[in-house]
Amino acid sequence: MAAAGSAGVPAAVSGKQEFYQLLKNLINPSCMVRRQAEEIYENIPGLCKTTFLLDAVRNRRAGYEDPHPRVRAAACTTLGQMATDFAPNFQKKFHETVIAALLRTMENQGNQRVQSHAASALIIFIEDCPKALLVLYLDSMVRNLHSILVIKLQELIRNGTKLALEQLVTTIASVADTIEEKFVPYYDIFMPSLKHIVELAVQKELKLLKGKTIECISHVGLAVGKEKFMQDASNVMQLLLKTQSDLSNMEDDDPQTSYMVSAWARMCKILGNDFQQYLPLVIEPLIKTASAKPDVALLDTQDVENMSDDDGWQFVNLGDQQSFGIKTSGLEAKATACQMLVYYAKELREGFVEYTEQVVKLMVPLLKFYFHDSVRVAAAESMPFLLECARIHGPEYLAQMWQFICDPLIKAIGTEPDTDVLSEIMNSFAKSIEVMGDGCLTGEHLEELGEILKAKLEGHFKNQELRQVKRQEENYDQQVEMSLQDEDECDVYILTKVSDILHSLFSTYKEKILPWFEQLLPLIVNLICSSRPWPDRQWGLCIFDDIIEHCSPTSFKYVEYFRWPMLLNMRDNNPEVRQAAAYGLGVMAQFGGDDYHSLCSEAVPLLVKVIKCANSKTKKNVIATENCISAVGKILRFKPNCVNVDEVLPHWLSWLPLHEDKEEAIQTLSFLCDLVESKHPVVLGPNNSNLPKIISIIAEGKINETINYEDPCAKRLANVVRQVQTSEELWLECIAQLDDEQQEALQELLNFA
């Protein structure tokens, strides 16, 4: 077996038999057998591996017998893993064979588990399959899925079998989610069956099926749009309301809970203002459930021992023969209700206004509800959305609500013990500042916030020192290192939220906040020291980027703190650090004023060097490189006297288009419009020779969804295309160099802009 594996498994019958045995070994209970199988599997060439997997999935005869169902299930799982690991190239190369094989396996009624694994693999495959490829198989695939759905629904009715059906409805949801409006022709054949499943799934063992089907219905509705979905909206809403009416009676581990939350969010998006008619029916039971107070008790240890585990209580030993207990049943329902209130406030805005005061009075105290993390997360998440709703009532009402929210929210940043919850609270505070705007914080609030952020930054440095000490201890090993890395990731995540809060202050208060910021300045400068870990340098640079962008020209007073770190970090090995440095150099040119003239001049050769690196466009590096290209463009555009424009412009044009960073891409397209509209001779080229390149850049911008029709730049780009069309000879020369997709993209741009 080892010899066959290391030789790549020959494409003979014996090779297939060995491959099927290998699949069995991959799911063997023995760890040693699995490890050996994994080593052999890794050495099999990709194409050979895929061929054998497809044969196993299809149930083709291999020698004297069909592969065992466990082998076929393992083959499906492995195909799904390959679809994840090698996406999207795997989908592009094997779409025809994989989709056909998995569909045939789902149709085969011989084994529910194999069908379920095939459906799961198809879901994974579809997630990263380009829409254009999926559409090629759409009709046959969707009709196959419907045929299987009808059969599985009958099996549910007759035998109560549900395993394959659970995966099937998720597959349908995935298809609808991927192909979106192209699902409209198939809507009418699926929706009746899906609604029927929800109606049938009333037993406890069918709750997961019911939850997944509700989720599927909401995905299908979102895919086809409001106009098509409205014919079933009332009926579907009644099914959801009936399910939600039992929310307060749901068990903590009820699998429907998470599906209900996401389904309601999609229903809000689908129906928009039409959802408001259902809100009075939904909101009161939700507020009641969200307001429920947990049962707590202080008991003797003997009393605790006499209680059954099924009673839904959890206890903490306090010593002295006493324990504190909380009844956990109902906490999950409370968290779910809070999350739903967040979604309604977020999606409905005007329609939620009359409930804003009631909900904010509920949510603010829940920032200290330490019995359940998700409740505190929902409470924090709701704040900026409730403020948006309050703004509709007018500035006085908004100010009163902010006064009620602000102090508890700041205090929660200082006291929250859980890192994940803390990050949400800090994110909520940053968004709330952006909603409220300049002057929203009193002197007392700013003083308290400054102390809290200073403590967070000092704690960040202290924790790094402690981790270094632990690495020197005698019991240090790989397991300890993994734990230390987890701690470091948590600390860095909180650092990003400190950056978010500072960003919100810089963007709203502008240079007026700088005197307050100076208490934190030494700590931020420490972040960008060359000796710091790269995430520190990344986020330290991002904070200075914000100062330059929002507080210039005053920002120049700090230039000696960030000048050399920003230039030197252009050569950093980590693309995240290079991106932060490049962005900062770009905003210097755009917003910095004349003081930054020499720094911009120094930056250009460093930016060009990064762009021209051999691996600059790899997946890992491309975002940083695109920020460098954008920064060069900003220097050319806003500081043209810093550089030889005519010399650099041809290079800049050759680096376009940008694909990954949409914000920077639209900046470059806007500058390109400036240059074309002003008939810049270097950009147009001799005898307009660069126009085909420019037209292809615009087409790629549309294909990559960089161009947003609401952006003024879209109309300018369309006008550039129309101007070229006035010369038939020139236009024919341009489109001759475009493929069909690019030509269609240009036509769509012209139709809408």
Short mmCIF file of N, CA, C and O in Angstrom, two decimals, residues 181-297:
data_model
loop_
_atom_site.label_atom_id
_atom_site.label_comp_id
_atom_site.label_asym_id
_atom_site.label_seq_id
_atom_site.Cartn_x
_atom_site.Cartn_y
_atom_site.Cartn_z
N GLU A 181 -30.86 36.15 -8.37
CA GLU A 181 -32.08 36.38 -9.15
C GLU A 181 -32.35 35.29 -10.18
O GLU A 181 -33.49 35.14 -10.65
N LYS A 182 -31.35 34.50 -10.54
CA LYS A 182 -31.54 33.42 -11.52
C LYS A 182 -32.32 32.24 -10.92
O LYS A 182 -32.66 31.29 -11.62
N PHE A 183 -32.59 32.32 -9.62
CA PHE A 183 -33.42 31.29 -8.97
C PHE A 183 -34.91 31.54 -9.16
O PHE A 183 -35.73 30.67 -8.89
N VAL A 184 -35.27 32.73 -9.65
CA VAL A 184 -36.68 33.11 -9.78
C VAL A 184 -37.51 32.07 -10.55
O VAL A 184 -38.62 31.70 -10.11
N PRO A 185 -37.05 31.54 -11.71
CA PRO A 185 -37.88 30.57 -12.45
C PRO A 185 -38.18 29.29 -11.68
O PRO A 185 -39.12 28.57 -12.02
N TYR A 186 -37.39 29.00 -10.65
CA TYR A 186 -37.55 27.74 -9.91
C TYR A 186 -38.25 27.95 -8.57
O TYR A 186 -38.50 26.98 -7.85
N TYR A 187 -38.55 29.18 -8.25
CA TYR A 187 -39.11 29.51 -6.94
C TYR A 187 -40.40 28.72 -6.68
O TYR A 187 -40.58 28.13 -5.60
N ASP A 188 -41.28 28.70 -7.66
CA ASP A 188 -42.61 28.11 -7.45
C ASP A 188 -42.59 26.61 -7.25
O ASP A 188 -43.53 26.06 -6.67
N ILE A 189 -41.55 25.92 -7.72
CA ILE A 189 -41.53 24.48 -7.52
C ILE A 189 -40.93 24.10 -6.16
O ILE A 189 -41.18 23.00 -5.66
N PHE A 190 -40.18 25.01 -5.56
CA PHE A 190 -39.56 24.69 -4.27
C PHE A 190 -40.36 25.17 -3.07
O PHE A 190 -40.45 24.48 -2.05
N MET A 191 -40.92 26.38 -3.15
CA MET A 191 -41.50 27.00 -1.97
C MET A 191 -42.61 26.17 -1.32
O MET A 191 -42.65 26.04 -0.09
N PRO A 192 -43.54 25.57 -2.09
CA PRO A 192 -44.58 24.76 -1.43
C PRO A 192 -44.01 23.62 -0.59
O PRO A 192 -44.47 23.39 0.54
N SER A 193 -43.01 22.93 -1.10
CA SER A 193 -42.41 21.82 -0.35
C SER A 193 -41.70 22.32 0.90
O SER A 193 -41.77 21.69 1.97
N LEU A 194 -40.99 23.43 0.78
CA LEU A 194 -40.27 23.97 1.92
C LEU A 194 -41.23 24.40 3.03
O LEU A 194 -40.99 24.13 4.22
N LYS A 195 -42.32 25.05 2.66
CA LYS A 195 -43.31 25.44 3.66
C LYS A 195 -43.94 24.21 4.31
O LYS A 195 -44.21 24.20 5.52
N HIS A 196 -44.15 23.17 3.51
CA HIS A 196 -44.75 21.94 4.02
C HIS A 196 -43.85 21.28 5.07
O HIS A 196 -44.33 20.75 6.08
N ILE A 197 -42.54 21.33 4.83
CA ILE A 197 -41.60 20.75 5.80
C ILE A 197 -41.71 21.48 7.14
O ILE A 197 -41.74 20.86 8.21
N VAL A 198 -41.77 22.82 7.10
CA VAL A 198 -41.89 23.60 8.33
C VAL A 198 -43.17 23.22 9.08
O VAL A 198 -43.17 23.08 10.31
N GLU A 199 -44.25 23.04 8.34
CA GLU A 199 -45.52 22.66 8.96
C GLU A 199 -45.46 21.27 9.59
O GLU A 199 -46.06 21.03 10.64
N LEU A 200 -44.73 20.37 8.94
CA LEU A 200 -44.65 18.98 9.42
C LEU A 200 -43.70 18.81 10.60
O LEU A 200 -43.91 17.93 11.45
N ALA A 201 -42.66 19.62 10.64
CA ALA A 201 -41.57 19.40 11.61
C ALA A 201 -41.95 19.95 12.98
O ALA A 201 -41.46 21.00 13.42
N VAL A 202 -42.81 19.25 13.67
CA VAL A 202 -43.27 19.71 14.98
C VAL A 202 -42.67 18.90 16.13
O VAL A 202 -42.62 19.37 17.26
N GLN A 203 -42.19 17.66 15.83
CA GLN A 203 -41.62 16.86 16.90
C GLN A 203 -40.24 17.39 17.30
O GLN A 203 -39.56 18.05 16.53
N LYS A 204 -39.84 17.06 18.50
CA LYS A 204 -38.58 17.54 19.05
C LYS A 204 -37.40 17.13 18.17
O LYS A 204 -36.47 17.93 17.94
N GLU A 205 -37.43 15.88 17.66
CA GLU A 205 -36.30 15.39 16.88
C GLU A 205 -36.20 16.04 15.50
O GLU A 205 -35.22 15.87 14.78
N LEU A 206 -37.23 16.81 15.11
CA LEU A 206 -37.23 17.47 13.80
C LEU A 206 -36.93 18.97 13.91
O LEU A 206 -37.05 19.70 12.92
N LYS A 207 -36.54 19.43 15.10
CA LYS A 207 -36.31 20.87 15.28
C LYS A 207 -35.16 21.38 14.42
O LYS A 207 -35.22 22.50 13.89
N LEU A 208 -34.10 20.58 14.30
CA LEU A 208 -32.98 21.01 13.46
C LEU A 208 -33.41 21.13 12.01
O LEU A 208 -33.05 22.09 11.31
N LEU A 209 -34.18 20.16 11.53
CA LEU A 209 -34.71 20.22 10.17
C LEU A 209 -35.57 21.46 9.98
O LEU A 209 -35.46 22.17 8.96
N LYS A 210 -36.41 21.76 10.97
CA LYS A 210 -37.28 22.93 10.88
C LYS A 210 -36.46 24.22 10.81
O LYS A 210 -36.72 25.10 9.98
N GLY A 211 -35.45 24.30 11.67
CA GLY A 211 -34.59 25.49 11.68
C GLY A 211 -33.88 25.69 10.36
O GLY A 211 -33.84 26.79 9.81
N LYS A 212 -33.31 24.60 9.80
CA LYS A 212 -32.60 24.70 8.53
C LYS A 212 -33.55 25.05 7.39
O LYS A 212 -33.17 25.77 6.45
N THR A 213 -34.78 24.56 7.45
CA THR A 213 -35.75 24.85 6.38
C THR A 213 -36.20 26.30 6.45
O THR A 213 -36.36 26.97 5.41
N ILE A 214 -36.40 26.82 7.67
CA ILE A 214 -36.73 28.24 7.82
C ILE A 214 -35.61 29.10 7.25
O ILE A 214 -35.85 30.08 6.54
N GLU A 215 -34.38 28.71 7.55
CA GLU A 215 -33.22 29.43 7.00
C GLU A 215 -33.23 29.36 5.48
O GLU A 215 -32.98 30.36 4.79
N CYS A 216 -33.52 28.19 4.92
CA CYS A 216 -33.56 28.01 3.47
C CYS A 216 -34.61 28.92 2.83
O CYS A 216 -34.36 29.57 1.81
N ILE A 217 -35.80 28.96 3.43
CA ILE A 217 -36.88 29.81 2.90
C ILE A 217 -36.43 31.27 2.86
O ILE A 217 -36.67 31.99 1.88
N SER A 218 -35.75 31.72 3.92
CA SER A 218 -35.31 33.12 3.96
C SER A 218 -34.22 33.38 2.91
O SER A 218 -34.19 34.46 2.31
N HIS A 219 -33.34 32.40 2.69
CA HIS A 219 -32.32 32.54 1.64
C HIS A 219 -32.97 32.63 0.26
O HIS A 219 -32.57 33.45 -0.58
N VAL A 220 -33.94 31.76 0.02
CA VAL A 220 -34.63 31.76 -1.28
C VAL A 220 -35.36 33.08 -1.48
O VAL A 220 -35.30 33.68 -2.56
N GLY A 221 -36.04 33.56 -0.44
CA GLY A 221 -36.74 34.85 -0.54
C GLY A 221 -35.81 35.99 -0.85
O GLY A 221 -36.10 36.85 -1.69
N LEU A 222 -34.64 36.00 -0.19
CA LEU A 222 -33.66 37.06 -0.42
C LEU A 222 -33.10 36.97 -1.84
O LEU A 222 -32.83 37.99 -2.49
N ALA A 223 -32.93 35.74 -2.34
CA ALA A 223 -32.38 35.54 -3.68
C ALA A 223 -33.32 36.05 -4.76
O ALA A 223 -32.90 36.73 -5.70
N VAL A 224 -34.61 35.74 -4.63
CA VAL A 224 -35.56 36.08 -5.71
C VAL A 224 -36.09 37.51 -5.58
O VAL A 224 -36.61 38.06 -6.54
N GLY A 225 -35.97 38.10 -4.39
CA GLY A 225 -36.40 39.48 -4.22
C GLY A 225 -37.83 39.61 -3.75
O GLY A 225 -38.64 38.68 -3.81
N LYS A 226 -38.14 40.82 -3.30
CA LYS A 226 -39.42 41.11 -2.67
C LYS A 226 -40.60 40.86 -3.60
O LYS A 226 -41.62 40.27 -3.20
N GLU A 227 -40.49 41.31 -4.84
CA GLU A 227 -41.62 41.22 -5.77
C GLU A 227 -42.11 39.79 -5.93
O GLU A 227 -43.32 39.51 -5.88
N LYS A 228 -41.18 38.84 -6.10
CA LYS A 228 -41.56 37.44 -6.27
C LYS A 228 -41.98 36.82 -4.95
O LYS A 228 -42.94 36.03 -4.89
N PHE A 229 -41.29 37.18 -3.88
CA PHE A 229 -41.54 36.54 -2.59
C PHE A 229 -42.87 36.97 -1.97
O PHE A 229 -43.44 36.23 -1.15
N MET A 230 -43.37 38.14 -2.34
CA MET A 230 -44.57 38.68 -1.69
C MET A 230 -45.77 37.75 -1.78
O MET A 230 -46.65 37.76 -0.92
N GLN A 231 -45.83 36.90 -2.82
CA GLN A 231 -46.97 35.99 -2.95
C GLN A 231 -47.05 34.99 -1.80
O GLN A 231 -48.11 34.45 -1.49
N ASP A 232 -45.89 34.73 -1.16
CA ASP A 232 -45.86 33.79 -0.04
C ASP A 232 -45.52 34.46 1.28
O ASP A 232 -45.46 33.79 2.31
N ALA A 233 -45.28 35.76 1.24
CA ALA A 233 -44.77 36.46 2.43
C ALA A 233 -45.68 36.28 3.63
O ALA A 233 -45.22 35.96 4.73
N SER A 234 -46.99 36.48 3.43
CA SER A 234 -47.92 36.40 4.55
C SER A 234 -47.92 35.00 5.17
O SER A 234 -47.86 34.84 6.39
N ASN A 235 -47.97 33.98 4.31
CA ASN A 235 -47.98 32.60 4.78
C ASN A 235 -46.70 32.25 5.52
O ASN A 235 -46.72 31.62 6.60
N VAL A 236 -45.56 32.66 4.95
CA VAL A 236 -44.27 32.38 5.58
C VAL A 236 -44.16 33.12 6.91
O VAL A 236 -43.68 32.56 7.91
N MET A 237 -44.61 34.36 6.96
CA MET A 237 -44.54 35.12 8.20
C MET A 237 -45.36 34.46 9.30
O MET A 237 -44.96 34.45 10.47
N GLN A 238 -46.52 33.90 8.94
CA GLN A 238 -47.34 33.20 9.93
C GLN A 238 -46.61 31.98 10.49
O GLN A 238 -46.68 31.69 11.69
N LEU A 239 -45.90 31.27 9.62
CA LEU A 239 -45.11 30.11 10.07
C LEU A 239 -44.01 30.56 11.03
O LEU A 239 -43.76 29.92 12.06
N LEU A 240 -43.35 31.67 10.69
CA LEU A 240 -42.28 32.18 11.55
C LEU A 240 -42.83 32.68 12.88
O LEU A 240 -42.23 32.45 13.94
N LEU A 241 -43.95 33.36 12.82
CA LEU A 241 -44.55 33.88 14.04
C LEU A 241 -44.97 32.75 14.97
O LEU A 241 -44.82 32.83 16.19
N LYS A 242 -45.50 31.68 14.38
CA LYS A 242 -45.90 30.52 15.19
C LYS A 242 -44.68 29.89 15.86
O LYS A 242 -44.72 29.51 17.03
N THR A 243 -43.58 29.83 15.12
CA THR A 243 -42.34 29.29 15.69
C THR A 243 -41.81 30.22 16.78
O THR A 243 -41.39 29.77 17.84
N GLN A 244 -41.87 31.53 16.52
CA GLN A 244 -41.35 32.48 17.50
C GLN A 244 -42.21 32.53 18.75
O GLN A 244 -41.71 32.80 19.84
N SER A 245 -43.50 32.24 18.62
CA SER A 245 -44.38 32.30 19.79
C SER A 245 -43.95 31.29 20.85
O SER A 245 -44.26 31.44 22.03
N ASP A 246 -43.23 30.29 20.42
CA ASP A 246 -42.73 29.28 21.37
C ASP A 246 -41.33 29.62 21.88
O ASP A 246 -40.71 28.81 22.56
N LEU A 247 -40.83 30.82 21.54
CA LEU A 247 -39.45 31.17 21.86
C LEU A 247 -39.16 31.08 23.35
O LEU A 247 -38.14 30.54 23.77
N SER A 248 -40.08 31.59 24.17
CA SER A 248 -39.83 31.59 25.61
C SER A 248 -39.82 30.19 26.19
O SER A 248 -39.32 29.97 27.30
N ASN A 249 -40.38 29.22 25.46
CA ASN A 249 -40.40 27.84 25.93
C ASN A 249 -39.28 27.00 25.34
O ASN A 249 -39.20 25.80 25.60
N MET A 250 -38.44 27.61 24.48
CA MET A 250 -37.36 26.85 23.86
C MET A 250 -36.33 26.44 24.91
O MET A 250 -36.04 27.18 25.84
N GLU A 251 -35.77 25.27 24.72
CA GLU A 251 -34.68 24.82 25.57
C GLU A 251 -33.40 25.55 25.18
O GLU A 251 -33.26 26.04 24.06
N ASP A 252 -32.43 25.57 26.10
CA ASP A 252 -31.19 26.30 25.84
C ASP A 252 -30.46 25.80 24.61
O ASP A 252 -29.80 26.56 23.90
N ASP A 253 -30.55 24.49 24.36
CA ASP A 253 -29.82 23.92 23.23
C ASP A 253 -30.71 23.70 22.01
O ASP A 253 -30.39 22.91 21.13
N ASP A 254 -31.84 24.40 21.96
CA ASP A 254 -32.76 24.23 20.84
C ASP A 254 -32.06 24.65 19.54
O ASP A 254 -31.62 25.80 19.41
N PRO A 255 -31.94 23.73 18.56
CA PRO A 255 -31.20 24.05 17.33
C PRO A 255 -31.88 25.07 16.45
O PRO A 255 -31.26 25.62 15.54
N GLN A 256 -33.17 25.36 16.70
CA GLN A 256 -33.88 26.34 15.88
C GLN A 256 -33.42 27.77 16.14
O GLN A 256 -33.56 28.64 15.28
N THR A 257 -32.87 28.00 17.33
CA THR A 257 -32.63 29.36 17.81
C THR A 257 -31.79 30.18 16.84
O THR A 257 -32.20 31.26 16.40
N SER A 258 -30.60 29.68 16.50
CA SER A 258 -29.69 30.46 15.65
C SER A 258 -30.27 30.66 14.26
O SER A 258 -30.08 31.71 13.63
N TYR A 259 -30.99 29.65 13.76
CA TYR A 259 -31.59 29.77 12.43
C TYR A 259 -32.69 30.83 12.42
O TYR A 259 -32.86 31.55 11.43
N MET A 260 -33.44 30.91 13.52
CA MET A 260 -34.51 31.90 13.60
C MET A 260 -33.95 33.32 13.55
O MET A 260 -34.48 34.20 12.87
N VAL A 261 -32.85 33.55 14.26
CA VAL A 261 -32.25 34.89 14.30
C VAL A 261 -31.87 35.34 12.89
O VAL A 261 -32.22 36.44 12.46
N SER A 262 -31.14 34.48 12.17
CA SER A 262 -30.69 34.86 10.83
C SER A 262 -31.86 34.96 9.86
O SER A 262 -31.87 35.80 8.95
N ALA A 263 -32.88 34.09 10.04
CA ALA A 263 -34.05 34.13 9.15
C ALA A 263 -34.82 35.45 9.31
O ALA A 263 -35.23 36.07 8.33
N TRP A 264 -35.01 35.89 10.56
CA TRP A 264 -35.72 37.15 10.79
C TRP A 264 -34.95 38.33 10.18
O TRP A 264 -35.56 39.26 9.63
N ALA A 265 -33.63 38.28 10.28
CA ALA A 265 -32.83 39.35 9.70
C ALA A 265 -33.06 39.43 8.19
O ALA A 265 -33.21 40.51 7.62
N ARG A 266 -33.09 38.26 7.55
CA ARG A 266 -33.32 38.25 6.09
C ARG A 266 -34.74 38.70 5.75
O ARG A 266 -34.96 39.38 4.75
N MET A 267 -35.72 38.31 6.57
CA MET A 267 -37.10 38.73 6.30
C MET A 267 -37.22 40.25 6.37
O MET A 267 -37.93 40.87 5.57
N CYS A 268 -36.52 40.86 7.31
CA CYS A 268 -36.51 42.33 7.38
C CYS A 268 -35.94 42.93 6.10
O CYS A 268 -36.47 43.90 5.57
N LYS A 269 -34.82 42.34 5.62
CA LYS A 269 -34.20 42.85 4.40
C LYS A 269 -35.12 42.68 3.20
O LYS A 269 -35.19 43.55 2.33
N ILE A 270 -35.78 41.54 3.13
CA ILE A 270 -36.66 41.26 1.98
C ILE A 270 -37.85 42.21 1.96
O ILE A 270 -38.15 42.85 0.95
N LEU A 271 -38.55 42.31 3.09
CA LEU A 271 -39.82 43.04 3.12
C LEU A 271 -39.65 44.54 3.34
O LEU A 271 -40.54 45.32 2.99
N GLY A 272 -38.53 44.94 3.93
CA GLY A 272 -38.32 46.37 4.15
C GLY A 272 -39.43 46.97 5.00
O GLY A 272 -39.81 46.42 6.05
N ASN A 273 -40.00 48.07 4.54
CA ASN A 273 -41.06 48.75 5.30
C ASN A 273 -42.31 47.90 5.45
O ASN A 273 -43.08 48.10 6.40
N ASP A 274 -42.52 46.94 4.53
CA ASP A 274 -43.69 46.07 4.66
C ASP A 274 -43.60 45.15 5.87
O ASP A 274 -44.60 44.54 6.27
N PHE A 275 -42.41 45.03 6.45
CA PHE A 275 -42.26 44.21 7.65
C PHE A 275 -42.91 44.88 8.86
O PHE A 275 -43.24 44.20 9.84
N GLN A 276 -43.09 46.19 8.79
CA GLN A 276 -43.60 46.93 9.95
C GLN A 276 -44.97 46.43 10.40
O GLN A 276 -45.29 46.49 11.59
N GLN A 277 -45.78 45.93 9.47
CA GLN A 277 -47.12 45.46 9.84
C GLN A 277 -47.07 44.28 10.80
O GLN A 277 -48.02 44.03 11.55
N TYR A 278 -45.94 43.53 10.75
CA TYR A 278 -45.81 42.37 11.64
C TYR A 278 -45.14 42.73 12.96
O TYR A 278 -45.16 41.93 13.90
N LEU A 279 -44.55 43.91 13.03
CA LEU A 279 -43.76 44.27 14.20
C LEU A 279 -44.57 44.27 15.50
O LEU A 279 -44.09 43.74 16.51
N PRO A 280 -45.80 44.82 15.53
CA PRO A 280 -46.56 44.77 16.79
C PRO A 280 -46.81 43.34 17.29
O PRO A 280 -46.88 43.11 18.50
N LEU A 281 -46.92 42.39 16.37
CA LEU A 281 -47.14 41.00 16.76
C LEU A 281 -45.88 40.36 17.32
O LEU A 281 -45.94 39.43 18.12
N VAL A 282 -44.76 40.88 16.88
CA VAL A 282 -43.47 40.27 17.22
C VAL A 282 -42.83 40.92 18.44
O VAL A 282 -42.24 40.24 19.29
N ILE A 283 -42.96 42.24 18.55
CA ILE A 283 -42.10 43.00 19.46
C ILE A 283 -42.40 42.75 20.93
O ILE A 283 -41.48 42.60 21.75
N GLU A 284 -43.67 42.67 21.31
CA GLU A 284 -43.99 42.54 22.74
C GLU A 284 -43.49 41.21 23.33
O GLU A 284 -42.87 41.21 24.40
N PRO A 285 -43.76 40.05 22.66
CA PRO A 285 -43.19 38.82 23.22
C PRO A 285 -41.66 38.83 23.25
O PRO A 285 -41.05 38.26 24.16
N LEU A 286 -41.06 39.51 22.27
CA LEU A 286 -39.60 39.61 22.26
C LEU A 286 -39.10 40.41 23.46
O LEU A 286 -38.16 40.00 24.14
N ILE A 287 -39.70 41.56 23.70
CA ILE A 287 -39.28 42.41 24.82
C ILE A 287 -39.51 41.68 26.14
O ILE A 287 -38.68 41.75 27.06
N LYS A 288 -40.60 40.94 26.21
CA LYS A 288 -40.88 40.17 27.42
C LYS A 288 -39.79 39.13 27.67
O LYS A 288 -39.28 38.98 28.78
N THR A 289 -39.43 38.40 26.62
CA THR A 289 -38.39 37.37 26.75
C THR A 289 -37.04 38.01 27.05
O THR A 289 -36.27 37.52 27.87
N ALA A 290 -36.73 39.13 26.37
CA ALA A 290 -35.46 39.80 26.58
C ALA A 290 -35.36 40.40 27.99
O ALA A 290 -34.26 40.57 28.52
N SER A 291 -36.51 40.72 28.59
CA SER A 291 -36.53 41.34 29.93
C SER A 291 -36.52 40.31 31.06
O SER A 291 -36.36 40.69 32.23
N ALA A 292 -36.69 39.04 30.73
CA ALA A 292 -36.80 38.01 31.76
C ALA A 292 -35.57 37.99 32.65
O ALA A 292 -34.43 38.06 32.17
N LYS A 293 -35.80 37.92 33.97
CA LYS A 293 -34.70 37.88 34.92
C LYS A 293 -34.43 36.43 35.31
O LYS A 293 -35.35 35.66 35.56
N PRO A 294 -33.15 36.04 35.35
CA PRO A 294 -32.84 34.65 35.69
C PRO A 294 -33.09 34.35 37.16
O PRO A 294 -33.00 35.25 38.01
N ASP A 295 -33.42 33.10 37.46
CA ASP A 295 -33.56 32.66 38.85
C ASP A 295 -32.17 32.41 39.42
O ASP A 295 -31.35 31.71 38.82
N VAL A 296 -31.91 32.99 40.58
CA VAL A 296 -30.63 32.76 41.26
C VAL A 296 -30.91 32.32 42.69
O VAL A 296 -31.98 32.58 43.24
N ALA A 297 -29.92 31.64 43.27
CA ALA A 297 -30.12 31.13 44.63
C ALA A 297 -28.78 30.95 45.32
O ALA A 297 -27.75 30.70 44.67
#
